[in-house]
mmCIF file of C-alpha atoms in Angstrom:
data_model
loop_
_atom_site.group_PDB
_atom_site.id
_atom_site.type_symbol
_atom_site.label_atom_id
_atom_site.label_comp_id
_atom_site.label_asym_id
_atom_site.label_seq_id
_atom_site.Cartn_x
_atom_site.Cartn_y
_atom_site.Cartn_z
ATOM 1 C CA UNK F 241 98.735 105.264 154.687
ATOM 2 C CA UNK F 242 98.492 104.997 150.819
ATOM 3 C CA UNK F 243 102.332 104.293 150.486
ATOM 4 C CA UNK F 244 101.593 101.372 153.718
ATOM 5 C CA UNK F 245 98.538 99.908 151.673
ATOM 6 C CA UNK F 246 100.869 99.604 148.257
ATOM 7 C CA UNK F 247 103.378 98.649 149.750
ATOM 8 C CA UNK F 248 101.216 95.652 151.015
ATOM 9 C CA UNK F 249 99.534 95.546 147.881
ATOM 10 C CA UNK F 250 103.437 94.827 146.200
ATOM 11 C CA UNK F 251 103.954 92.518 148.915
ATOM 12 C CA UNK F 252 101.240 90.512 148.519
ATOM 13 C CA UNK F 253 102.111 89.954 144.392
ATOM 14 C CA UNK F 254 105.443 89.207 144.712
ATOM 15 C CA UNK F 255 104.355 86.434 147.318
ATOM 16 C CA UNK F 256 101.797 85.497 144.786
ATOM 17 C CA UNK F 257 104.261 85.090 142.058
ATOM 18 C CA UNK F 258 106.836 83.433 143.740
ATOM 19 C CA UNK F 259 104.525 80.630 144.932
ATOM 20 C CA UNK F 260 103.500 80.133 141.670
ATOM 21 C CA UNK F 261 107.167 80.104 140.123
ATOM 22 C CA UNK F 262 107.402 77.394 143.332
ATOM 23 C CA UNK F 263 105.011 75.094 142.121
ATOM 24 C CA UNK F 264 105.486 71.934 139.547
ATOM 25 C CA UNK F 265 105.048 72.989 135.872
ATOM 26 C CA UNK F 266 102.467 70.866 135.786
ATOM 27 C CA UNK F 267 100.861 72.817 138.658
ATOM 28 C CA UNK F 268 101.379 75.984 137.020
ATOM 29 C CA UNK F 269 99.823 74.822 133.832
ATOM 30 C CA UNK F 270 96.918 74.167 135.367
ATOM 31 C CA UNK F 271 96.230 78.076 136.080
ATOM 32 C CA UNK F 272 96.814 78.908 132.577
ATOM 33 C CA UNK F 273 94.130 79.421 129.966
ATOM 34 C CA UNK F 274 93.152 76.649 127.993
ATOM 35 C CA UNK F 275 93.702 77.538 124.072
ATOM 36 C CA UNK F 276 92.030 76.411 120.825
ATOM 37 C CA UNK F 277 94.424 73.828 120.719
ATOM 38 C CA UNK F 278 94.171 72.937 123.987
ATOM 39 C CA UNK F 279 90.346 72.986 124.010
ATOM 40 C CA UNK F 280 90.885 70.506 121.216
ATOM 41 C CA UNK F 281 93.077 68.143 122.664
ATOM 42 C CA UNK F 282 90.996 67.478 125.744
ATOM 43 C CA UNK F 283 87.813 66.419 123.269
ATOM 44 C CA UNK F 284 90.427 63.734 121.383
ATOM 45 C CA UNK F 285 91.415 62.850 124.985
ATOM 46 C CA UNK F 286 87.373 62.110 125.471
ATOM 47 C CA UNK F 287 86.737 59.930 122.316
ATOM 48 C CA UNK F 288 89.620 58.210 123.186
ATOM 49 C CA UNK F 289 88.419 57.604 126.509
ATOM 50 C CA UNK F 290 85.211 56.915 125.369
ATOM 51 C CA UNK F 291 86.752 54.136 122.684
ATOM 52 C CA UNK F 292 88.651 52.568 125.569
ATOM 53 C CA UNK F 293 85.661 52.179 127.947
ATOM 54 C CA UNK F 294 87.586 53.712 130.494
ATOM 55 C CA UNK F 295 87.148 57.020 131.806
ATOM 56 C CA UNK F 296 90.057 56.879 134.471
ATOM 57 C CA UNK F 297 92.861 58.754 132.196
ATOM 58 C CA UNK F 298 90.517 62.047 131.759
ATOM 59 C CA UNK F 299 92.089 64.497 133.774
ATOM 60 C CA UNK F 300 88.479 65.540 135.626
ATOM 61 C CA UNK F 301 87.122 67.788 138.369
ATOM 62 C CA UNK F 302 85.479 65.764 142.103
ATOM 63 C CA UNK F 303 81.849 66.802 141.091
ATOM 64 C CA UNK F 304 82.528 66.260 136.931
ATOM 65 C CA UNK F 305 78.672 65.967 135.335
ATOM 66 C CA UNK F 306 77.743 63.877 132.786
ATOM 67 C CA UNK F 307 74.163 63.934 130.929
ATOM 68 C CA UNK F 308 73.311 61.904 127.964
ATOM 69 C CA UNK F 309 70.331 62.923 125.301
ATOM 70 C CA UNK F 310 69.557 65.173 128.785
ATOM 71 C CA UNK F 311 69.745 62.178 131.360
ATOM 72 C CA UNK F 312 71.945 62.619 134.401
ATOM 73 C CA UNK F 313 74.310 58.789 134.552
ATOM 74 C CA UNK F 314 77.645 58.019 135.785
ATOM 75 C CA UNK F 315 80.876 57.203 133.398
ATOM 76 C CA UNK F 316 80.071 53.861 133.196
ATOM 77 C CA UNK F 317 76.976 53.501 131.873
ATOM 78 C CA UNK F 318 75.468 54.511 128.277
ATOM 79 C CA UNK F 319 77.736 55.206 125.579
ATOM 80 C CA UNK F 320 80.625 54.661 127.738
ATOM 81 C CA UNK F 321 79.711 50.846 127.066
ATOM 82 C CA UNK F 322 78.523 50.596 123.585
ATOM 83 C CA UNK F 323 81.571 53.436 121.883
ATOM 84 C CA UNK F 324 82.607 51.104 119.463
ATOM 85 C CA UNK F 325 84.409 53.065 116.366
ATOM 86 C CA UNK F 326 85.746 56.753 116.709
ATOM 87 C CA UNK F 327 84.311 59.463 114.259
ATOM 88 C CA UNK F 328 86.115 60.320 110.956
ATOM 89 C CA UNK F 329 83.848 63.268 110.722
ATOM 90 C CA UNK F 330 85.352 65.530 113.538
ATOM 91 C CA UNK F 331 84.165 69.281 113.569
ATOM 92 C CA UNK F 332 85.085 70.947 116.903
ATOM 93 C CA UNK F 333 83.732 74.205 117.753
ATOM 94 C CA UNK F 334 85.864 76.012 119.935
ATOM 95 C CA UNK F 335 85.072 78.997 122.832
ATOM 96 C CA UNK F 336 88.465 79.937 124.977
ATOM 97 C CA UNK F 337 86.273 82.861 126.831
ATOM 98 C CA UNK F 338 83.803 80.123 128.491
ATOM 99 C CA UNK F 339 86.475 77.317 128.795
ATOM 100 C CA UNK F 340 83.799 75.307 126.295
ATOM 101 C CA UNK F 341 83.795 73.599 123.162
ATOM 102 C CA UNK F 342 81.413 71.448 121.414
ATOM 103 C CA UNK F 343 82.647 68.378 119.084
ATOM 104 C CA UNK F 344 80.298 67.217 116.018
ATOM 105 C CA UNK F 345 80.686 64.043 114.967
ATOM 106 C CA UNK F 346 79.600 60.218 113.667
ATOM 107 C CA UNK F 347 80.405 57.464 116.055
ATOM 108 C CA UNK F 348 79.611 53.608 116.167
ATOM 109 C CA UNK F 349 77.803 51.823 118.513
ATOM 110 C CA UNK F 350 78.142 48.581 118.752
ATOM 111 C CA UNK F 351 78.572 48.945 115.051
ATOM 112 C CA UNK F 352 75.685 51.206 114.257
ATOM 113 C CA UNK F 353 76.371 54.243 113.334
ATOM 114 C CA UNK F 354 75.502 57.312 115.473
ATOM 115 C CA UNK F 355 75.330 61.670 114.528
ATOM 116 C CA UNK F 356 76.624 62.522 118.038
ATOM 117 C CA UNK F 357 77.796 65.972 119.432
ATOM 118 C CA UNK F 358 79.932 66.218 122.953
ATOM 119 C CA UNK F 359 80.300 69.058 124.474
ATOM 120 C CA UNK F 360 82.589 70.160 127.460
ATOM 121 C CA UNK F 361 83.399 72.511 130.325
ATOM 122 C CA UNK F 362 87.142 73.188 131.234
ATOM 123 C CA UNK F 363 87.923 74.446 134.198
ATOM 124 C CA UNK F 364 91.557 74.595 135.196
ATOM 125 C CA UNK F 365 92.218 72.021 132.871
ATOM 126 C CA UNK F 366 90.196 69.682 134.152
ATOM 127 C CA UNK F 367 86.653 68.285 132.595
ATOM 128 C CA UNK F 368 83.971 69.565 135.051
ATOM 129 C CA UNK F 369 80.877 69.132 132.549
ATOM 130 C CA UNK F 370 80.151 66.844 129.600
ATOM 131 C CA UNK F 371 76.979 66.720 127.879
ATOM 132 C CA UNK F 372 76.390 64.209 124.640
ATOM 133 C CA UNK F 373 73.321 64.318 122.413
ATOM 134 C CA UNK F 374 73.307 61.020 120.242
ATOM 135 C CA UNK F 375 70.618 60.614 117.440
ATOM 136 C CA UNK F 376 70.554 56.875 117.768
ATOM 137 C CA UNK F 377 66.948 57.162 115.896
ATOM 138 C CA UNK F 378 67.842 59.983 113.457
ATOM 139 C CA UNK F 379 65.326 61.382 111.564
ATOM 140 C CA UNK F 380 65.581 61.971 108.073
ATOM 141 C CA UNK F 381 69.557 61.153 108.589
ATOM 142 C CA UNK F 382 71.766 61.530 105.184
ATOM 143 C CA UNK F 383 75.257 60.202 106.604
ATOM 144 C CA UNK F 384 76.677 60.552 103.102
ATOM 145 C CA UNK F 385 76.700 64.101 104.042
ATOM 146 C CA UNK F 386 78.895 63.946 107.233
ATOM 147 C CA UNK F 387 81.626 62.507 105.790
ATOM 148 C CA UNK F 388 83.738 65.487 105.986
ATOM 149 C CA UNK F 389 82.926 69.252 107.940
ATOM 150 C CA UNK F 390 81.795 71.704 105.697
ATOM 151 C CA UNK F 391 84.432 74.075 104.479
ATOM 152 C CA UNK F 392 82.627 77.400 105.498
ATOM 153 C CA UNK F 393 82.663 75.770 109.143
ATOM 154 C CA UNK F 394 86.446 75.891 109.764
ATOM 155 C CA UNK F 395 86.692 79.398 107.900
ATOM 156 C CA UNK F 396 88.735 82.086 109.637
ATOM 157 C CA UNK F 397 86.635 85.254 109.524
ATOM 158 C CA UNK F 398 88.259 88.731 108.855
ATOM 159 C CA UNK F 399 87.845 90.923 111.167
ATOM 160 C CA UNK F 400 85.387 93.234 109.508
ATOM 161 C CA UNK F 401 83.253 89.985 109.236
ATOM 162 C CA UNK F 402 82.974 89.302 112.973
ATOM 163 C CA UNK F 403 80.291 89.976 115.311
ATOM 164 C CA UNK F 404 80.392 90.207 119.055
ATOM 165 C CA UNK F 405 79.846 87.498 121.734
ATOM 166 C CA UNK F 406 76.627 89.099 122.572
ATOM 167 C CA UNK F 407 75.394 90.169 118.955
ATOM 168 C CA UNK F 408 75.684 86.844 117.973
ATOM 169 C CA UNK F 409 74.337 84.753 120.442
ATOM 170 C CA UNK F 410 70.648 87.725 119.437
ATOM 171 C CA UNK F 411 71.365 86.726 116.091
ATOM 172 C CA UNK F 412 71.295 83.028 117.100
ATOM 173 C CA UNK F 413 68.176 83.867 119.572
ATOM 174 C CA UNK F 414 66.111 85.355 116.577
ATOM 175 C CA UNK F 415 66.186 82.261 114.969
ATOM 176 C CA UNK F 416 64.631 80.426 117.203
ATOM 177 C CA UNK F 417 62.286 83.214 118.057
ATOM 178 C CA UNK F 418 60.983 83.218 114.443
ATOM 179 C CA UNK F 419 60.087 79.907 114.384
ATOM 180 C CA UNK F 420 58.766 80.358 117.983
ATOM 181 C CA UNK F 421 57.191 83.068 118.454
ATOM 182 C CA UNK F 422 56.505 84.980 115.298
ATOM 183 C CA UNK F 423 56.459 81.811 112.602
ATOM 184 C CA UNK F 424 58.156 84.316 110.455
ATOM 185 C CA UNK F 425 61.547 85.078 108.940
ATOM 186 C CA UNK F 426 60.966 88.813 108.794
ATOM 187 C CA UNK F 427 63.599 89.056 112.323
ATOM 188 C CA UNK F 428 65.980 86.574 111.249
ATOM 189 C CA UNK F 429 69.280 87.912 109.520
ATOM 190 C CA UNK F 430 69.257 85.112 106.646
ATOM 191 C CA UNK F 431 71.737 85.192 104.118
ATOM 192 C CA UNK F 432 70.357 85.206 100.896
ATOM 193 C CA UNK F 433 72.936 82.019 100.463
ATOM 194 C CA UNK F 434 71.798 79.762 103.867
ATOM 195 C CA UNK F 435 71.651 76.154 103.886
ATOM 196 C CA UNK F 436 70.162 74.100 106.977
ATOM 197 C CA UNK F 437 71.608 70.375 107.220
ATOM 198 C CA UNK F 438 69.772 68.004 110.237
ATOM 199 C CA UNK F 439 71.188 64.941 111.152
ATOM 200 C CA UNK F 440 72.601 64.979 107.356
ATOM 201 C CA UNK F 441 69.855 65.959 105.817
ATOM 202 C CA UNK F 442 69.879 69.152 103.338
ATOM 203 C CA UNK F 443 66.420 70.378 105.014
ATOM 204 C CA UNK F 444 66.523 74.447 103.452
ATOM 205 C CA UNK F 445 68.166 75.464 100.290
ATOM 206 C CA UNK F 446 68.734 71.920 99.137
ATOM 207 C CA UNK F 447 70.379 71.357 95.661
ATOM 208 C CA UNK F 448 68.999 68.347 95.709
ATOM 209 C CA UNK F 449 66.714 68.033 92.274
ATOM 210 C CA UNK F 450 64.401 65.456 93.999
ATOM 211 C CA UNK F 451 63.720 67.074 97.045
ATOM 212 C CA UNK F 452 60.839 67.937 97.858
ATOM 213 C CA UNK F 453 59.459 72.093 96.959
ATOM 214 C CA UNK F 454 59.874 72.733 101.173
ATOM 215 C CA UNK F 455 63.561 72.028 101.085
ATOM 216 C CA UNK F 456 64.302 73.706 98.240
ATOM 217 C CA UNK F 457 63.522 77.028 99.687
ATOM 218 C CA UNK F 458 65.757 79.169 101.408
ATOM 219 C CA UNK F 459 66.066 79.730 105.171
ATOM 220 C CA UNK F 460 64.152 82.689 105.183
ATOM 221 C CA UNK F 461 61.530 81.592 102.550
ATOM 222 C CA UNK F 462 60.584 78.412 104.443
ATOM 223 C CA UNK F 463 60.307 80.862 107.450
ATOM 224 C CA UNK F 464 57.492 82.834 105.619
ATOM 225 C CA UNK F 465 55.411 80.091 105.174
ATOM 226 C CA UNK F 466 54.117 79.819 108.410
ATOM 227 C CA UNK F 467 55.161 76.184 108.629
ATOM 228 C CA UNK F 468 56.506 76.037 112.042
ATOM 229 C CA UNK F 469 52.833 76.964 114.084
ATOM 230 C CA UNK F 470 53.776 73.374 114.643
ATOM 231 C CA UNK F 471 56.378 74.280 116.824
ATOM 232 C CA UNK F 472 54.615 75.660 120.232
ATOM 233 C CA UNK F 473 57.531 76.537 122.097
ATOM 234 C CA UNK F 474 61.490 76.533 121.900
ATOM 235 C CA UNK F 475 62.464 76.179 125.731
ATOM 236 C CA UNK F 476 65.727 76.010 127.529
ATOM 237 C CA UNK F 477 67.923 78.307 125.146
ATOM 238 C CA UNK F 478 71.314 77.997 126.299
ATOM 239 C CA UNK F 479 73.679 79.327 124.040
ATOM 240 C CA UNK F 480 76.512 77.254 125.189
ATOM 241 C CA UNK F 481 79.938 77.640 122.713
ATOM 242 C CA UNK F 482 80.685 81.172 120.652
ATOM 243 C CA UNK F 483 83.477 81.545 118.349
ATOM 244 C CA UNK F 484 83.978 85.022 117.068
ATOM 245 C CA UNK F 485 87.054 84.084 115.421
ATOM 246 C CA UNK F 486 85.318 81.470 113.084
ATOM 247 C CA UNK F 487 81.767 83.063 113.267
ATOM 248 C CA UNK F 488 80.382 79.824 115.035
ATOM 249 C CA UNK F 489 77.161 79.853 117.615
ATOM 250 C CA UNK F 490 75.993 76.658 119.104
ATOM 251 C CA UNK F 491 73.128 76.194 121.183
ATOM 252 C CA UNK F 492 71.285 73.780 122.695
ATOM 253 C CA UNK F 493 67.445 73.743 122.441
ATOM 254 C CA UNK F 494 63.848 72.113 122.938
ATOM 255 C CA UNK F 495 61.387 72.300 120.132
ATOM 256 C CA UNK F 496 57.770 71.213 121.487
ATOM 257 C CA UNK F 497 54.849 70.127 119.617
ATOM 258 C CA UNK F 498 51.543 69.735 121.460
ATOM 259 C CA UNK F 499 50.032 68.563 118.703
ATOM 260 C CA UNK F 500 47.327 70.836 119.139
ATOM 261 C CA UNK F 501 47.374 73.094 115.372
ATOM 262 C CA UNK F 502 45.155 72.081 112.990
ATOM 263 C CA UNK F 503 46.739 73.784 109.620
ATOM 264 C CA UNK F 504 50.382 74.734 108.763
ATOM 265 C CA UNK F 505 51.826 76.610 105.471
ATOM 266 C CA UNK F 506 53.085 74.970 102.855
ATOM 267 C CA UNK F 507 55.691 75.980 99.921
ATOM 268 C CA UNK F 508 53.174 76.761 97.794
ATOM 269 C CA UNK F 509 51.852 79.387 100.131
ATOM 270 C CA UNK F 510 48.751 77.649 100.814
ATOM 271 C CA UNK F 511 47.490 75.732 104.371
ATOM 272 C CA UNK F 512 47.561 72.106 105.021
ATOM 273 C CA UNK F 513 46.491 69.702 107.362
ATOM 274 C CA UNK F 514 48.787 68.938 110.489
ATOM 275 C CA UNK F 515 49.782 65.270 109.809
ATOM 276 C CA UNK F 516 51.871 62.701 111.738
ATOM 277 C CA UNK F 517 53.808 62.504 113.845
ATOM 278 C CA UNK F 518 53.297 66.829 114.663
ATOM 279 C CA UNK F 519 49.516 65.948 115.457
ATOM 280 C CA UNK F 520 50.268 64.914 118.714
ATOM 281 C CA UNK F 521 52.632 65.637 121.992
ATOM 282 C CA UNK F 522 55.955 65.569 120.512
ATOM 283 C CA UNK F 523 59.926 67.512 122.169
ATOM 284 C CA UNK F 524 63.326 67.425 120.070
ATOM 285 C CA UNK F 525 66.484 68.103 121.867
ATOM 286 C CA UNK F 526 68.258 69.874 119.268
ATOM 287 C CA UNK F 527 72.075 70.753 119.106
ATOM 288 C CA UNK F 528 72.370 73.200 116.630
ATOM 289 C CA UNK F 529 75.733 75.314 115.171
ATOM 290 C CA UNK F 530 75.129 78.640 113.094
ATOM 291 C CA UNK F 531 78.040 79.787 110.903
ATOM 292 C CA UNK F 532 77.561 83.982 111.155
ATOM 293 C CA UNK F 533 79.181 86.239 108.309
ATOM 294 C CA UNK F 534 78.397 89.608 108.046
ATOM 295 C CA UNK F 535 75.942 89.512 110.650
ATOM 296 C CA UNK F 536 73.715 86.740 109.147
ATOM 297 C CA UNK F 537 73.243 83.274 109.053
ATOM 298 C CA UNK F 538 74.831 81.306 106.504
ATOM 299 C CA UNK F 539 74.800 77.948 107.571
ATOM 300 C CA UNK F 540 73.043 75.557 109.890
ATOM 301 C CA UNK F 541 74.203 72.113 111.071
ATOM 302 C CA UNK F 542 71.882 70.488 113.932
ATOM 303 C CA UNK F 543 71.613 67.521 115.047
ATOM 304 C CA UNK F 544 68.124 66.235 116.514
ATOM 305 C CA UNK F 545 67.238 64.024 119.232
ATOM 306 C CA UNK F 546 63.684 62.797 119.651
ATOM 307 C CA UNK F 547 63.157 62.695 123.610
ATOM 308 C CA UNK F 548 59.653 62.216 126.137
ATOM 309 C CA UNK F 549 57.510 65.393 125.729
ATOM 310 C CA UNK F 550 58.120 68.413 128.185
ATOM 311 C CA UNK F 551 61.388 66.541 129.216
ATOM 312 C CA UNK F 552 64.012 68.691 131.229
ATOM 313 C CA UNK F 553 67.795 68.987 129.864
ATOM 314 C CA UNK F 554 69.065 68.331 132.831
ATOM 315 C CA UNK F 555 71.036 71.686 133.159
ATOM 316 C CA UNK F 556 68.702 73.863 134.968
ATOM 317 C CA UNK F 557 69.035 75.960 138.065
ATOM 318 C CA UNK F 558 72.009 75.945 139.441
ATOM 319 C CA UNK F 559 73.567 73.804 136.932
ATOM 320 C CA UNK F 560 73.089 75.987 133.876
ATOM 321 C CA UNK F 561 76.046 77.618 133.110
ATOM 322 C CA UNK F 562 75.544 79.369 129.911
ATOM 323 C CA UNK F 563 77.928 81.898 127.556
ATOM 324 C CA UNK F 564 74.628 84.026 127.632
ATOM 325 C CA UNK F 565 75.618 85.542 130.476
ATOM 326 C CA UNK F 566 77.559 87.970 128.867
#
C-alpha cells in the first residue's frame, strides 16, 4: 500500500509539472513569486496608471479593493481624477513574504502638491488591494525635506543587524503602546540616535536651531514627558509591510483624541494646559515606516492624515489582511 500511495503521490507531480511546463510563459509567471524588483515595478506601473487617469493597463484581480484616506471608491473617482504630476521623491518599502509593499511619496494634484503613501497587495501578480493615504491638509508639512529618501532608509542591513518578522513588528507595537498605553518611553527600544519626520517635518531630535525645546528632544526623551495623555487610544494596528533585509516596519494606525485631558508634559518637565486643536474629539490616520538596527528604532517617517473622529479604515473583518499574522 505505501509503494501504491507514492507511486500516486509521483504521479500526481509529474502531472503537476508537466501542465505547468504546458502553459504560456506568461501563465507560468504568474505562479512565481513576485521579487523586490518585481514588487517595485508593479507600484511604477500604479503611478503611471494613476498619471494617465486610466486604470485599465493594471494587471488586477475581479474583486481588486481600493480605499482612499480609509474610504471604500471605485478607480475612477478621487485621485484617479485629480493625479496630476508623478513623485520625484519615491521610497518603496518592499515585503516579498506578504506579496506587499508600500510606496512613499509627493504627488500633484491638480497642481498642489500632496505627501501620499500607496500601498499594495500582490497576489499572483495581479493587484488585489490598494490603499492610499494622501495628506492633502498636512500638518506641520516641511516638503523641503522630501525631496530625496533618507539614506539610512534604503540601507542594506548585515545580517547580525536584522531582526525577525515577528520581533520587529513588537518592536514596532511598543511604540505605539508607549504613547498609548503607558505615555512612556521606558518599553520602547530607542536609539540613542532616532529622528521622527511627519509629513516633512523634523518632529524628535530636530537639528533644527529654531525649533522649538519639544522637537529637539530625542525619541525617547519626548516619550518621558508624558506628552502624549493626549493621545487616548491607537486603534486598528495593522502592521502591513516588513523588510528584514533593509530593517523597514510600516504600519498603519489611528491616533484618537477625545479631547477629554486637561494637562500634558512639557520639555521642561513641567504640566501644561491641553490647548487646540487636542481639546476636543480629534482621529489621525497615520502611515508610519520605522527603520530597525540593532533591535531599535532609528528612524521614523509618517505621514498623517486628519480624518472624522472614531472613523473606521476600512480594512476590518474579513478584509484585514495583516503581516501580523505571523
Amino acid at each position: 500500500m505505501q509503494r501504491k500511495g507514492l507511486s500516486v503521490r509521483l504521479g500526481f507531480c509529474a502531472v503537476l509539472v508537466l501542465s505547468l511546463l504546458a502553459l504560456p510563459a506568461g501563465a507560468q509567471n504568474s505562479v512565481a513569486a513576485c521579487d523586490r524588483s518585481c514588487l517595485e515595478g508593479f507600484a511604477e506601473q500604479l503611478l503611471l496608471a494613476f498619471q494617465a487617469h486610466d486604470p485599465s493597463g493594471l494587471a488586477l484581480t475581479r474583486d481588486v479593493k481600493y480605499t482612499e484616506n480609509g474610504q471604500r471608491m471605485g478607480l475612477n473617482d478621487g485621485l484617479w481624477q485629480t493625479f496630476s504630476k508623478n513623485s520625484s521623491y519615491r521610497l518603496p518599502v518592499v515585503d516579498v513574504h506578504a506579496g506587499q509593499l508600500v510606496f512613499l511619496g509627493v504627488i500633484e494634484e491638480n497642481g498642489v502638491p500632496v505627501i501620499a503613501h500607496f500601498r499594495l497587495r500582490i497576489q499572483n501578480r495581479q493587484i488585489s488591494e490598494i490603499e492610499v493615504l494622501l495628506a492633502r491638509n498636512a500638518r506641520f508639512a516641511k516638503l523641503d525635506n522630501l525631496q530625496q529618501p533618507r539614506p539610512i532608509f534604503l540601507q542594506t542591513l548585515a545580517p547580525e543587524q536584522r531582526r525577525s518578522r515577528a520581533q520587529m513588528q513588537a518592536i514596532t507595537n511598543s511604540y505605539f503602546s508607549g504613547l498609548d498605553e503607558e505615555n512612556s518611553g521606558a518599553n520602547v527600544p530607542f536609539d540613542d540616535q532616532c529622528q521622527r519626520q511627519e509629513n516633512g517635518a523634523i518632529l524628535a531630535n530636530s537639528p533644527d536651531p529654531d525649533a522649538g525645546a519639544m522637537q529637539k528632544l530625542g525619541c525617547k526623551a519626548q516619550f518621558d514627558t508624558g506628552f502624549s495623555v493626549i493621545v487616548t487610544d491607537i486603534r486598528e494596528r495593522r502592521f502591513m509591510v516588513i523588510d528584514e533585509e533593509r530593517g523597514l516596519s510600516y504600519a498603519i494606525v489611528f491616533f484618537d483624541h477625545n479631547g477629554t485631558p486637561k494637562m500634558m508634559g512639557t520639555a521642561e518637565g513641567t504640566q501644561r494646559a491641553v490647548s487646540a486643536p487636542f481639546n476636543r474629539p480629534l482621529t489621525f490616520m497615520i502611515g508610519e515606516l520605522f527603520k530597525i538596527v540593532d533591535g531599535k528604532i532609528r528612524q521614523i517617517e509618517a505621514v498623517i492624515v486628519d480624518v472624522p473622529y472614531g472613523m473606521p479604515s476600512g480594512w476590518n473583518g474579513e478584509d484585514l489582511r495583516s503581516t501580523g499574522q505571523l
